[in-house]
Amino acid sequence: MSMPRKAMQELGFQACCLRCDAPDEAGTSRCSPCIQHHRSIREVIAAAPADDPLYQLAKELMAMAAEPHRYDHDEVHGASLLQQQRLAAALVDAPAKPDGLTVAQLFDQQRSSSKSNALRDVGNQNPWKDAPMEAKEAQEMAETTWAIEEQEVVHYGARTIPSQPIQRVDRSERIGEDTALTDRVHAAASQKSLDEDAAKIFEDIEFNQRQAERKALKSAMDDVKTLVDDDLEF
């Protein structure tokens, strides 16, 4: 078992390093040809047709190996993905347990630092924050603030009557939210840690998953609507 190399992590094949029997030493001669081989595999998968079932399976397996914590509930591959996470955790040193001195220093640091709060800072500028103003002053302030001039009273609250008919706006071309674009943006944003080619593969996988979930939700909502409509028929 070896610590995953950075290049293999970027390619999404760090699982191979975790199961490699080469010595865990920097500059091992086996690493370079292995990385090049997996880079070629990734390029072949990226260039494969999107509707090819074999390459689609390869993309899904690649996504699972790259992010095992997101797919360890899979009925077929879940056990292997959990084992991969255990192998990775074994290479990381456990964090040191905090002692009393460390905790006390943390509390002192938090106590000495002040957090900015814009709402509180503005509220503290209120001259009446400690004691309310007198009733007479409050009445005078209200009359000054909310007084309405005589010439405005005539039109105050009156309904606006247009001088000519207002045409109804045609909203037939307004499709509303572009769900496909939204799913594409979210899928792309979640792959920032990968390089361009690998990110494109995982982006397509997540986009298809989001679209499938939307279709399933729409189908369920249509079924509910049908049931409700049937119940309302007499």
C-alpha positions as a printed Julia matrix, in Angstrom:
234×3 Matrix{Float64}:
   0.0    0.0     0.0
   1.34   3.42   -0.98
   0.36   6.99   -0.35
  -1.64   8.12   -3.41
   0.45  10.22   -5.76
  -0.83  13.68   -6.64
  -0.99  12.87  -10.35
  -3.07   9.76   -9.66
  -5.43  11.76   -7.45
  -5.94  14.3   -10.23
  -6.68  11.47  -12.65
  -9.17   9.91  -10.24
  -7.2    6.67   -9.84
  -5.86   7.04   -6.3
  -7.46   3.69   -5.47
  -4.7    2.01   -7.49
  -2.01   3.53   -5.26
  -3.78   2.32   -2.13
  -3.66  -1.24   -3.45
  -0.19  -1.04   -5.0
   2.53  -3.39   -3.7
   5.38  -1.02   -4.63
   7.36   0.52   -1.74
   5.94   3.8    -0.49
   8.94   5.88   -1.51
   9.12   9.11   -3.47
  10.45   8.74   -7.0
   9.72   5.02   -7.31
  10.44   3.84  -10.85
   7.06   2.12  -11.14
   5.13   5.34  -10.58
   5.96   7.11  -13.84
   4.82   4.41  -16.31
   1.8    3.66  -14.13
   0.73   7.3   -14.16
   1.22   7.52  -17.91
  -0.8    4.34  -18.46
  -3.7    5.6   -16.37
  -3.55   8.97  -18.1
  -3.98   7.18  -21.42
  -6.93   5.24  -20.01
  -8.55   8.43  -18.81
  -8.11  10.04  -22.23
  -9.73   7.04  -23.92
 -12.68   7.2   -21.53
 -13.05  10.95  -22.02
 -13.11  10.58  -25.81
 -15.56   7.67  -25.8
 -19.13   8.11  -27.09
 -21.51   9.26  -24.39
 -24.1    6.6   -25.26
 -21.73   3.63  -25.22
 -22.85   1.39  -22.31
 -19.37  -0.06  -21.73
 -17.68   3.32  -21.43
 -20.6    4.62  -19.38
 -19.91   1.82  -16.9
 -16.22   2.74  -16.93
 -17.08   6.36  -16.15
 -19.3    5.32  -13.26
 -16.59   3.06  -11.81
 -14.08   5.86  -12.21
 -16.38   8.24  -10.36
 -16.79   5.72   -7.54
 -13.04   5.21   -7.21
 -12.38   8.95   -7.2
 -14.96   9.74   -4.5
 -15.71   6.52   -2.6
 -17.45   8.31    0.27
 -20.24   9.38   -2.09
 -20.96   5.9    -3.41
 -20.18   3.55   -0.5
 -23.91   2.79   -0.21
 -23.79   0.98   -3.56
 -25.08  -2.58   -3.23
 -22.41  -4.05   -5.52
 -19.31  -1.94   -4.92
 -20.06  -0.53   -1.47
 -17.81  -2.99    0.41
 -14.82  -2.25   -1.84
 -15.35   1.48   -1.52
 -15.49   1.23    2.27
 -12.27  -0.77    2.22
 -10.67   1.91    0.05
 -11.57   4.54    2.63
 -10.1    2.4     5.42
  -6.85   2.05    3.48
  -6.67   5.8     2.98
  -7.41   6.46    6.66
  -4.6    4.11    7.7
  -2.07   6.38    5.97
  -3.17   9.45    7.91
  -1.92  10.03   11.43
  -4.65  10.35   14.01
  -4.97  13.88   15.41
  -3.47  14.42   18.83
  -5.96  14.56   21.66
  -6.21  18.05   23.15
  -5.01  18.48   26.71
  -6.22  20.93   29.34
  -3.64  23.56   28.45
  -4.63  23.53   24.78
  -8.31  23.91   25.63
  -7.59  26.76   28.04
  -5.52  28.57   25.42
  -8.31  28.18   22.9
 -10.85  29.63   25.31
  -8.56  32.57   26.09
  -8.08  33.24   22.41
 -11.81  33.19   21.72
 -12.49  35.39   24.74
  -9.95  38.01   23.66
 -11.14  38.19   20.06
 -14.23  40.21   19.23
 -16.57  39.26   16.43
 -18.03  42.01   14.31
 -21.8   42.25   14.21
 -23.16  45.01   12.0
 -26.68  44.81   13.42
 -25.44  45.01   17.01
 -23.03  47.85   16.23
 -25.8   49.91   14.65
 -28.17  49.14   17.51
 -25.62  50.28   20.08
 -25.64  53.74   18.48
 -29.25  54.19   19.5
 -29.39  56.91   22.2
 -32.36  55.13   23.79
 -30.79  51.66   23.99
 -30.5   51.86   27.78
 -33.75  53.7    28.54
 -36.76  54.56   26.34
 -37.58  58.16   25.47
 -40.33  60.04   27.21
 -43.87  59.61   25.92
 -44.08  63.26   24.9
 -40.9   63.04   22.84
 -42.12  59.85   21.17
 -45.42  61.52   20.25
 -43.65  64.53   18.75
 -41.32  62.29   16.75
 -44.25  60.28   15.41
 -46.15  63.39   14.35
 -43.08  64.81   12.62
 -42.2   61.59   10.85
 -45.63  60.44    9.7
 -47.36  63.75    9.11
 -49.16  63.97    5.75
 -49.5   67.29    3.99
 -53.02  68.52    3.26
 -52.53  68.45   -0.51
 -51.52  64.78   -0.35
 -54.57  63.65    1.62
 -56.81  63.88   -1.44
 -54.87  61.21   -3.33
 -53.75  59.17   -0.35
 -54.81  55.56   -0.87
 -56.69  56.33   -4.09
 -56.82  53.72   -6.84
 -54.87  54.46  -10.0
 -57.17  54.6   -13.03
 -55.24  54.23  -16.31
 -56.07  56.59  -19.13
 -56.16  53.74  -21.65
 -56.55  49.94  -21.51
 -53.43  48.04  -20.48
 -52.56  45.17  -22.77
 -52.1   41.79  -21.14
 -48.49  40.61  -21.18
 -47.8   37.49  -23.24
 -45.93  35.08  -20.97
 -46.17  32.01  -23.17
 -42.48  32.18  -24.09
 -41.3   32.45  -20.49
 -40.21  28.94  -19.65
 -39.22  29.79  -16.1
 -36.18  28.2   -14.52
 -33.76  26.48  -16.89
 -33.33  23.28  -14.89
 -30.85  21.79  -17.34
 -28.57  24.81  -17.03
 -28.95  24.8   -13.24
 -27.98  21.13  -13.01
 -25.05  21.68  -15.34
 -23.74  24.58  -13.24
 -24.04  22.62   -9.98
 -22.4   19.57  -11.54
 -19.48  21.64  -12.81
 -19.04  23.47   -9.5
 -18.64  20.21   -7.58
 -15.66  19.09   -9.7
 -13.28  22.0    -9.08
 -10.62  19.83   -7.43
 -10.04  17.73  -10.58
  -8.26  18.59  -13.78
 -10.19  19.56  -16.89
 -10.62  16.15  -18.53
 -11.52  14.25  -15.37
 -13.82  17.05  -14.25
 -15.7   16.82  -17.56
 -16.28  13.09  -17.06
 -17.57  13.46  -13.51
 -19.58  16.54  -14.48
 -21.48  14.55  -17.11
 -22.14  11.74  -14.63
 -23.51  14.06  -11.96
 -25.51  16.03  -14.53
 -27.19  12.86  -15.76
 -27.94  11.83  -12.18
 -29.53  15.2   -11.42
 -31.62  15.06  -14.59
 -32.77  11.53  -13.77
 -33.81  12.62  -10.28
 -35.77  15.53  -11.75
 -37.58  13.22  -14.16
 -38.43  10.82  -11.34
 -39.75  13.69   -9.22
 -41.84  15.06  -12.09
 -43.28  11.61  -12.74
 -44.23  11.26   -9.07
 -45.83  14.71   -9.05
 -47.81  13.88  -12.19
 -49.06  10.69  -10.55
 -50.17  12.63   -7.47
 -51.93  15.19   -9.67
 -53.72  12.4   -11.52
 -54.89  10.87   -8.25
 -56.14  14.22   -6.98
 -57.95  14.97  -10.23
 -59.6   11.54  -10.17
 -60.81  12.08   -6.61
 -62.4   15.4    -7.58
 -64.45  13.85  -10.38
 -68.04  13.05   -9.39
